[in-house]
């Protein structure tokens, strides 16, 4: 099955797109560790940077904001305090802004966009915050180092979703919690 998927993707990449000016579509050889490259991650990163620079960016954020609120509410349903949490693909802080000190002691906010990170709303006072530019497909954290990983509307842009889930499981402690919206 995987072999036929790779062949199909290679076939699609061999087709030439005509009459499209300024196309950002590029086909790259597949990484050996990744089953497929469906998304152009560099193009998505550029799009996030461009969107973050728009003067009315919050007008278009209503869905991300609502889903972020609902996901943060699920964090509150877990009746414990997480020492170290990761907001993976935090964007402009749609989950982070609802995190309270009773739930999380330290929050690491990660995104591929430095602009989004700088605009991200921080959690309430009392939560230690660290902001990092990180690709969701390459987590730089030590094994068994996080108590909670949350991700709001970010993981659907990942090419190697099973690999990303494996990395999330690697960085989570044995009793760690993973919550995501896609």
XYZ file of N, CA and C in Angstrom:
546
model
N 0.825 -1.191 0.000
C 0.000 0.000 0.000
C 0.870 1.256 0.000
N 1.873 1.284 0.900
C 2.747 2.448 0.984
C 3.498 2.647 -0.320
N 3.935 1.560 -0.920
C 4.658 1.633 -2.186
C 3.781 2.231 -3.279
N 2.513 1.834 -3.337
C 1.620 2.384 -4.356
C 1.332 3.856 -4.093
N 1.255 4.255 -2.825
C 1.056 5.674 -2.489
C 2.254 6.501 -2.943
N 3.456 5.987 -2.688
C 4.662 6.705 -3.111
C 4.689 6.857 -4.624
N 4.329 5.783 -5.334
C 4.318 5.844 -6.795
C 3.298 6.860 -7.288
N 2.142 6.903 -6.641
C 1.111 7.854 -7.039
C 1.578 9.289 -6.817
N 2.191 9.556 -5.668
C 2.706 10.897 -5.383
C 3.797 11.262 -6.378
N 4.676 10.324 -6.690
C 5.724 10.597 -7.676
C 5.120 10.885 -9.043
N 4.051 10.162 -9.400
C 3.363 10.426 -10.663
C 2.794 11.839 -10.669
N 2.113 12.219 -9.583
C 1.543 13.564 -9.504
C 2.627 14.627 -9.606
N 3.757 14.371 -8.985
C 4.854 15.333 -9.020
C 5.481 15.433 -10.405
N 5.333 14.401 -11.207
C 5.918 14.439 -12.549
C 5.076 15.264 -13.516
N 3.828 15.523 -13.161
C 2.960 16.328 -14.017
C 3.408 17.778 -13.974
N 3.295 18.458 -15.067
C 3.686 19.862 -15.125
C 2.444 20.738 -15.043
N 2.485 21.718 -14.167
C 1.395 22.669 -14.036
C 1.707 23.842 -14.938
N 0.792 24.152 -15.876
C 1.029 25.227 -16.832
C 0.108 26.405 -16.538
N 0.542 27.574 -16.963
C -0.239 28.806 -16.875
C -0.573 29.205 -15.440
N 0.274 28.874 -14.527
C 0.091 29.343 -13.158
C 1.310 30.180 -12.819
N 1.096 31.482 -12.714
C 2.231 32.348 -12.408
C 2.485 32.351 -10.912
N 3.727 32.474 -10.560
C 4.153 32.532 -9.155
C 3.703 31.318 -8.351
N 3.664 30.167 -8.968
C 3.258 28.956 -8.265
C 4.286 28.612 -7.199
N 3.804 28.244 -6.011
C 4.701 27.830 -4.937
C 4.748 26.313 -4.833
N 4.131 25.614 -5.797
C 4.104 24.153 -5.754
C 5.452 23.601 -6.205
N 6.047 22.809 -5.373
C 7.311 22.155 -5.691
C 7.213 20.713 -5.225
N 7.743 19.814 -5.994
C 7.813 18.422 -5.558
C 9.255 18.100 -5.235
N 9.483 17.623 -4.046
C 10.808 17.262 -3.604
C 10.857 15.752 -3.429
N 12.028 15.165 -3.531
C 12.121 13.728 -3.273
C 11.662 13.433 -1.852
N 11.051 12.299 -1.678
C 10.552 11.924 -0.360
C 11.705 11.663 0.593
N 11.541 12.101 1.832
C 12.523 11.796 2.865
C 12.438 10.303 3.158
N 13.559 9.662 3.429
C 13.501 8.223 3.710
C 12.669 7.897 4.944
N 12.662 8.778 5.942
C 11.928 8.492 7.173
C 10.470 8.919 7.092
N 10.063 9.583 6.021
C 8.708 10.088 5.903
C 7.960 9.349 4.799
N 6.741 8.881 5.099
C 6.006 8.147 4.081
C 5.611 9.012 2.878
N 5.282 10.271 3.092
C 4.874 11.149 1.997
C 5.159 12.601 2.334
N 5.328 13.386 1.306
C 5.396 14.836 1.458
C 4.191 15.414 0.739
N 3.120 15.612 1.471
C 1.879 16.103 0.899
C 1.886 17.623 0.851
N 2.419 18.249 1.888
C 2.384 19.700 2.010
C 3.767 20.304 1.815
N 3.800 21.451 1.214
C 5.032 22.226 1.091
C 5.162 23.030 2.381
N 5.960 22.531 3.307
C 6.074 23.139 4.641
C 6.656 24.548 4.572
N 7.568 24.786 3.625
C 8.145 26.126 3.482
C 7.085 27.114 3.014
N 6.239 26.691 2.091
C 5.162 27.564 1.610
C 4.180 27.870 2.737
N 3.864 26.880 3.561
C 2.953 27.099 4.685
C 3.565 28.065 5.688
N 4.848 27.931 5.932
C 5.530 28.843 6.849
C 5.487 30.277 6.315
N 5.723 30.443 5.014
C 5.653 31.778 4.405
C 4.238 32.342 4.496
N 3.236 31.486 4.285
C 1.845 31.934 4.376
C 1.524 32.409 5.791
N 2.017 31.698 6.803
C 1.778 32.105 8.187
C 2.432 33.455 8.483
N 3.641 33.642 7.982
C 4.332 34.919 8.179
C 3.556 36.059 7.512
N 3.089 35.809 6.298
C 2.327 36.821 5.564
C 1.015 37.137 6.295
N 0.312 36.102 6.740
C -0.953 36.295 7.450
C -0.742 37.044 8.761
N 0.352 36.741 9.454
C 0.639 37.420 10.716
C 0.913 38.900 10.544
N 1.328 39.298 9.342
C 1.609 40.705 9.070
C 0.407 41.503 8.608
N -0.731 40.839 8.422
C -1.934 41.551 7.980
C -2.486 42.400 9.121
N -2.957 43.621 8.812
C -3.453 44.494 9.881
C -4.746 43.993 10.528
N -5.532 43.199 9.810
C -6.814 42.733 10.340
C -6.829 41.220 10.571
N -5.690 40.685 10.992
C -5.549 39.233 11.138
C -6.582 38.644 12.099
N -6.965 39.367 13.129
C -7.908 38.825 14.110
C -9.317 38.636 13.544
N -9.638 39.326 12.448
C -10.948 39.169 11.814
C -11.142 37.733 11.334
N -10.057 37.102 10.911
C -10.132 35.766 10.330
C -9.861 34.663 11.342
N -9.658 35.011 12.587
C -9.241 34.041 13.602
C -10.379 33.480 14.447
N -11.611 33.792 14.113
C -12.717 33.409 14.987
C -12.814 31.898 15.203
N -12.602 31.097 14.166
C -12.703 29.647 14.317
C -11.550 29.108 15.171
N -10.331 29.546 14.872
C -9.174 29.101 15.656
C -9.337 29.507 17.119
N -9.863 30.689 17.331
C -10.055 31.186 18.689
C -11.091 30.344 19.444
N -12.194 30.036 18.802
C -13.246 29.242 19.446
C -12.769 27.826 19.752
N -12.123 27.188 18.792
C -11.625 25.825 19.008
C -10.528 25.835 20.075
N -9.684 26.874 20.081
C -8.648 27.007 21.103
C -9.240 27.121 22.499
N -10.320 27.888 22.618
C -10.999 28.022 23.912
C -11.529 26.665 24.374
N -12.160 25.939 23.460
C -12.732 24.634 23.815
C -11.650 23.625 24.198
N -10.518 23.666 23.497
C -9.415 22.758 23.825
C -8.826 23.101 25.194
N -8.680 24.389 25.475
C -8.150 24.793 26.787
C -9.109 24.389 27.905
N -10.394 24.383 27.613
C -11.384 23.954 28.597
C -11.200 22.473 28.934
N -10.783 21.674 27.959
C -10.510 20.251 28.205
C -9.305 20.087 29.129
N -8.340 21.009 29.026
C -7.175 20.961 29.927
C -7.649 21.141 31.365
N -8.593 22.041 31.563
C -9.117 22.288 32.910
C -9.897 21.088 33.451
N -10.413 20.246 32.546
C -11.141 19.053 32.984
C -10.224 18.035 33.660
N -8.937 18.076 33.338
C -7.976 17.167 33.970
C -7.589 17.794 35.309
N -7.942 17.149 36.360
C -7.776 17.723 37.698
C -6.376 17.474 38.249
N -5.402 18.118 37.624
C -4.027 18.072 38.120
C -3.285 19.278 37.571
N -2.147 19.562 38.176
C -1.304 20.654 37.692
C -0.159 20.051 36.888
N -0.025 20.513 35.650
C 1.044 20.039 34.771
C 2.271 20.914 34.985
N 3.396 20.291 35.319
C 4.624 21.062 35.560
C 5.133 21.713 34.284
N 5.139 20.970 33.170
C 5.649 21.512 31.908
C 4.743 21.075 30.759
N 4.187 22.059 30.059
C 3.276 21.792 28.948
C 3.823 22.408 27.668
N 3.448 21.815 26.547
C 3.861 22.291 25.236
C 2.621 22.615 24.419
N 2.549 23.834 23.891
C 1.504 24.212 22.935
C 2.153 24.135 21.558
N 1.949 23.017 20.877
C 2.612 22.718 19.608
C 1.835 23.341 18.453
N 2.492 24.232 17.713
C 1.809 24.962 16.644
C 0.858 25.980 17.241
N 1.355 26.739 18.209
C 0.499 27.632 19.006
C -0.128 28.766 18.209
N 0.427 29.063 17.037
C -0.086 30.155 16.213
C -0.096 31.444 17.036
N -1.229 32.089 17.166
C -1.295 33.361 17.889
C -1.787 33.183 19.329
N -1.628 31.968 19.870
C -1.924 31.732 21.285
C -3.381 31.477 21.597
N -4.090 30.800 20.703
C -5.526 30.580 20.886
C -5.844 29.680 22.066
N -4.958 28.751 22.389
C -5.124 27.913 23.575
C -4.403 28.564 24.748
N -3.201 29.022 24.506
C -2.333 29.550 25.566
C -2.984 30.652 26.383
N -3.736 31.531 25.722
C -4.316 32.669 26.445
C -5.351 32.247 27.482
N -5.811 30.990 27.414
C -6.798 30.503 28.378
C -6.185 29.602 29.448
N -4.884 29.367 29.380
C -4.217 28.498 30.358
C -4.052 29.259 31.671
N -4.366 28.593 32.766
C -4.262 29.240 34.073
C -3.176 28.561 34.913
N -2.670 29.307 35.881
C -1.562 28.830 36.717
C -1.947 27.610 37.552
N -3.219 27.428 37.855
C -3.648 26.248 38.606
C -3.514 24.970 37.780
N -3.460 25.112 36.452
C -3.376 23.942 35.570
C -1.969 23.673 35.054
N -1.222 24.734 34.761
C 0.094 24.593 34.135
C 1.091 25.518 34.823
N 2.244 24.972 35.226
C 3.293 25.795 35.832
C 4.157 26.469 34.771
N 4.566 25.692 33.745
C 5.402 26.237 32.673
C 4.794 25.837 31.336
N 4.695 26.802 30.414
C 4.142 26.555 29.087
C 5.173 26.924 28.030
N 5.491 25.958 27.173
C 6.387 26.204 26.041
C 5.503 26.400 24.814
N 5.547 27.599 24.256
C 4.746 27.924 23.075
C 5.631 27.771 21.844
N 5.226 26.907 20.912
C 6.033 26.621 19.720
C 5.230 26.848 18.451
N 5.890 27.423 17.469
C 5.294 27.571 16.143
C 6.417 27.715 15.127
N 6.105 27.485 13.863
C 7.095 27.671 12.801
C 7.221 29.136 12.419
N 6.270 29.963 12.843
C 6.254 31.373 12.472
C 6.720 32.270 13.620
N 7.852 32.947 13.454
C 8.292 33.896 14.482
C 7.290 35.039 14.681
N 6.622 35.451 13.610
C 5.625 36.524 13.712
C 4.457 36.088 14.580
N 3.934 34.893 14.323
C 2.844 34.383 15.155
C 3.283 34.254 16.611
N 4.490 33.764 16.840
C 4.981 33.623 18.215
C 5.027 34.966 18.930
N 5.477 36.000 18.227
C 5.566 37.320 18.859
C 4.181 37.899 19.137
N 3.179 37.500 18.353
C 1.815 37.994 18.542
C 1.005 37.128 19.504
N 1.512 35.962 19.853
C 0.747 34.998 20.648
C 0.412 35.552 22.026
N -0.862 35.430 22.361
C -1.326 35.871 23.673
C -0.786 34.932 24.741
N -0.173 35.488 25.777
C 0.375 34.632 26.837
C -0.732 34.144 27.772
N -0.441 33.110 28.543
C -1.405 32.663 29.550
C -1.470 33.668 30.698
N -2.304 33.358 31.668
C -2.448 34.273 32.801
C -1.148 34.387 33.583
N -1.047 35.448 34.360
C 0.133 35.682 35.187
C 0.334 34.505 36.139
N 1.581 34.133 36.320
C 1.907 33.012 37.194
C 2.352 31.782 36.424
N 2.100 31.767 35.117
C 2.558 30.666 34.268
C 3.859 31.106 33.606
N 4.920 30.328 33.801
C 6.205 30.617 33.160
C 6.065 30.288 31.674
N 6.503 31.224 30.815
C 6.335 31.050 29.368
C 7.687 31.040 28.670
N 7.824 30.108 27.735
C 8.986 30.053 26.855
C 8.450 29.961 25.431
N 9.015 30.759 24.524
C 8.577 30.752 23.122
C 9.715 30.238 22.251
N 9.397 29.255 21.397
C 10.408 28.650 20.532
C 9.874 28.495 19.112
N 10.732 28.792 18.134
C 10.404 28.489 16.745
C 10.768 27.026 16.525
N 9.746 26.193 16.296
C 9.930 24.748 16.187
C 9.029 24.213 15.077
N 9.556 23.287 14.310
C 8.775 22.577 13.307
C 8.095 21.394 13.988
N 6.799 21.246 13.761
C 6.044 20.161 14.391
C 6.588 18.781 14.028
N 7.290 18.686 12.902
C 7.818 17.398 12.464
C 9.179 17.074 13.081
N 9.742 17.988 13.857
C 11.077 17.774 14.429
C 11.127 18.383 15.829
N 10.672 17.641 16.816
C 10.595 18.153 18.188
C 11.952 18.047 18.878
N 12.499 19.187 19.350
C 13.842 19.205 19.937
C 13.875 18.933 21.447
N 12.844 18.331 21.985
C 12.752 18.141 23.429
C 13.253 16.757 23.832
N 13.731 16.675 25.068
C 14.237 15.402 25.574
C 13.086 14.434 25.822
N 13.397 13.168 25.778
C 12.400 12.133 26.045
C 11.886 12.257 27.471
N 10.619 11.956 27.653
C 9.972 11.964 28.974
C 10.144 13.293 29.702
N 10.031 14.406 28.986
C 10.269 15.713 29.605
C 9.014 16.570 29.752
N 7.902 16.172 29.131
C 6.699 17.008 29.156
C 5.525 16.272 29.794
N 4.705 17.030 30.514
C 3.522 16.464 31.159
C 2.277 16.594 30.288
N 2.275 17.583 29.409
C 1.102 17.864 28.576
C 1.556 18.397 27.226
N 0.964 17.884 26.156
C 1.160 18.438 24.818
C -0.221 18.750 24.270
N -0.405 20.008 23.871
C -1.658 20.420 23.250
C -1.343 20.994 21.876
N -2.259 20.795 20.948
C -2.068 21.319 19.601
C -3.426 21.691 19.030
N -3.551 22.932 18.610
C -4.822 23.451 18.111
C -4.735 23.749 16.618
N -5.436 22.974 15.816
C -5.559 23.209 14.372
C -4.212 23.429 13.695
N -3.264 22.568 14.008
C -1.924 22.686 13.442
C -1.441 21.391 12.799
N -1.803 20.270 13.363
C -1.227 18.999 12.932
C -1.707 18.540 11.556
N -2.767 19.115 11.035
C -3.220 18.708 9.704
C -2.297 19.213 8.598
N -1.315 20.065 8.933
C -0.317 20.529 7.966
C 0.957 19.694 8.009
N 0.987 18.659 8.822
C 2.173 17.820 8.987
C 2.182 16.732 7.911
N 3.330 16.505 7.301
C 3.458 15.445 6.296
C 3.501 14.063 6.930
N 4.309 13.907 7.957
C 4.493 12.602 8.598
C 3.755 12.589 9.931
N 2.443 12.443 9.867
C 1.637 12.481 11.082
C 1.969 11.333 12.039
N 2.112 10.092 11.570
C 2.510 9.030 12.506
C 3.867 9.306 13.159
N 4.813 9.851 12.394
C 6.119 10.193 12.956
C 6.018 11.293 13.996
N 5.160 12.276 13.734
C 4.953 13.363 14.695
C 4.301 12.830 15.965
N 3.312 11.948 15.811
C 2.695 11.335 16.991
C 3.722 10.533 17.786
N 4.618 9.841 17.108
C 5.675 9.090 17.799
C 6.577 10.024 18.586
N 6.916 11.176 17.998
C 7.750 12.149 18.706
C 7.013 12.722 19.913
N 5.722 12.980 19.756
C 4.931 13.488 20.882
C 4.928 12.460 22.011
N 4.723 11.195 21.670
C 4.738 10.146 22.689
C 6.114 10.029 23.337
N 7.169 10.256 22.564
C 8.538 10.180 23.092
C 8.774 11.268 24.135
N 8.319 12.494 23.868
C 8.602 13.607 24.781
C 7.663 13.637 25.984
N 6.523 12.958 25.882
C 5.595 12.910 27.011
C 6.083 11.947 28.082
N 5.870 12.318 29.336
C 6.137 11.399 30.442
C 5.119 10.262 30.382
N 5.374 9.198 31.145
C 4.488 8.027 31.113
C 3.035 8.368 31.404
N 2.797 9.286 32.313
C 1.423 9.665 32.637
C 1.032 10.987 31.964
N 1.744 11.344 30.891
C 1.482 12.594 30.188
C 0.178 12.563 29.415
N -0.292 13.753 29.071
C -1.571 13.914 28.375
C -1.333 14.610 27.042
N -1.982 14.099 26.000
C -1.930 14.708 24.673
C -3.353 15.065 24.259
N -3.559 16.338 23.932
C -4.858 16.818 23.452
C -4.635 17.617 22.186
N -5.473 17.351 21.178
C -5.312 18.075 19.916
C -6.654 18.260 19.232
N -6.717 19.301 18.428
C -7.839 19.505 17.514
C -7.248 19.590 16.119
N -7.931 18.958 15.185
C -7.444 18.950 13.801
C -8.566 19.408 12.891
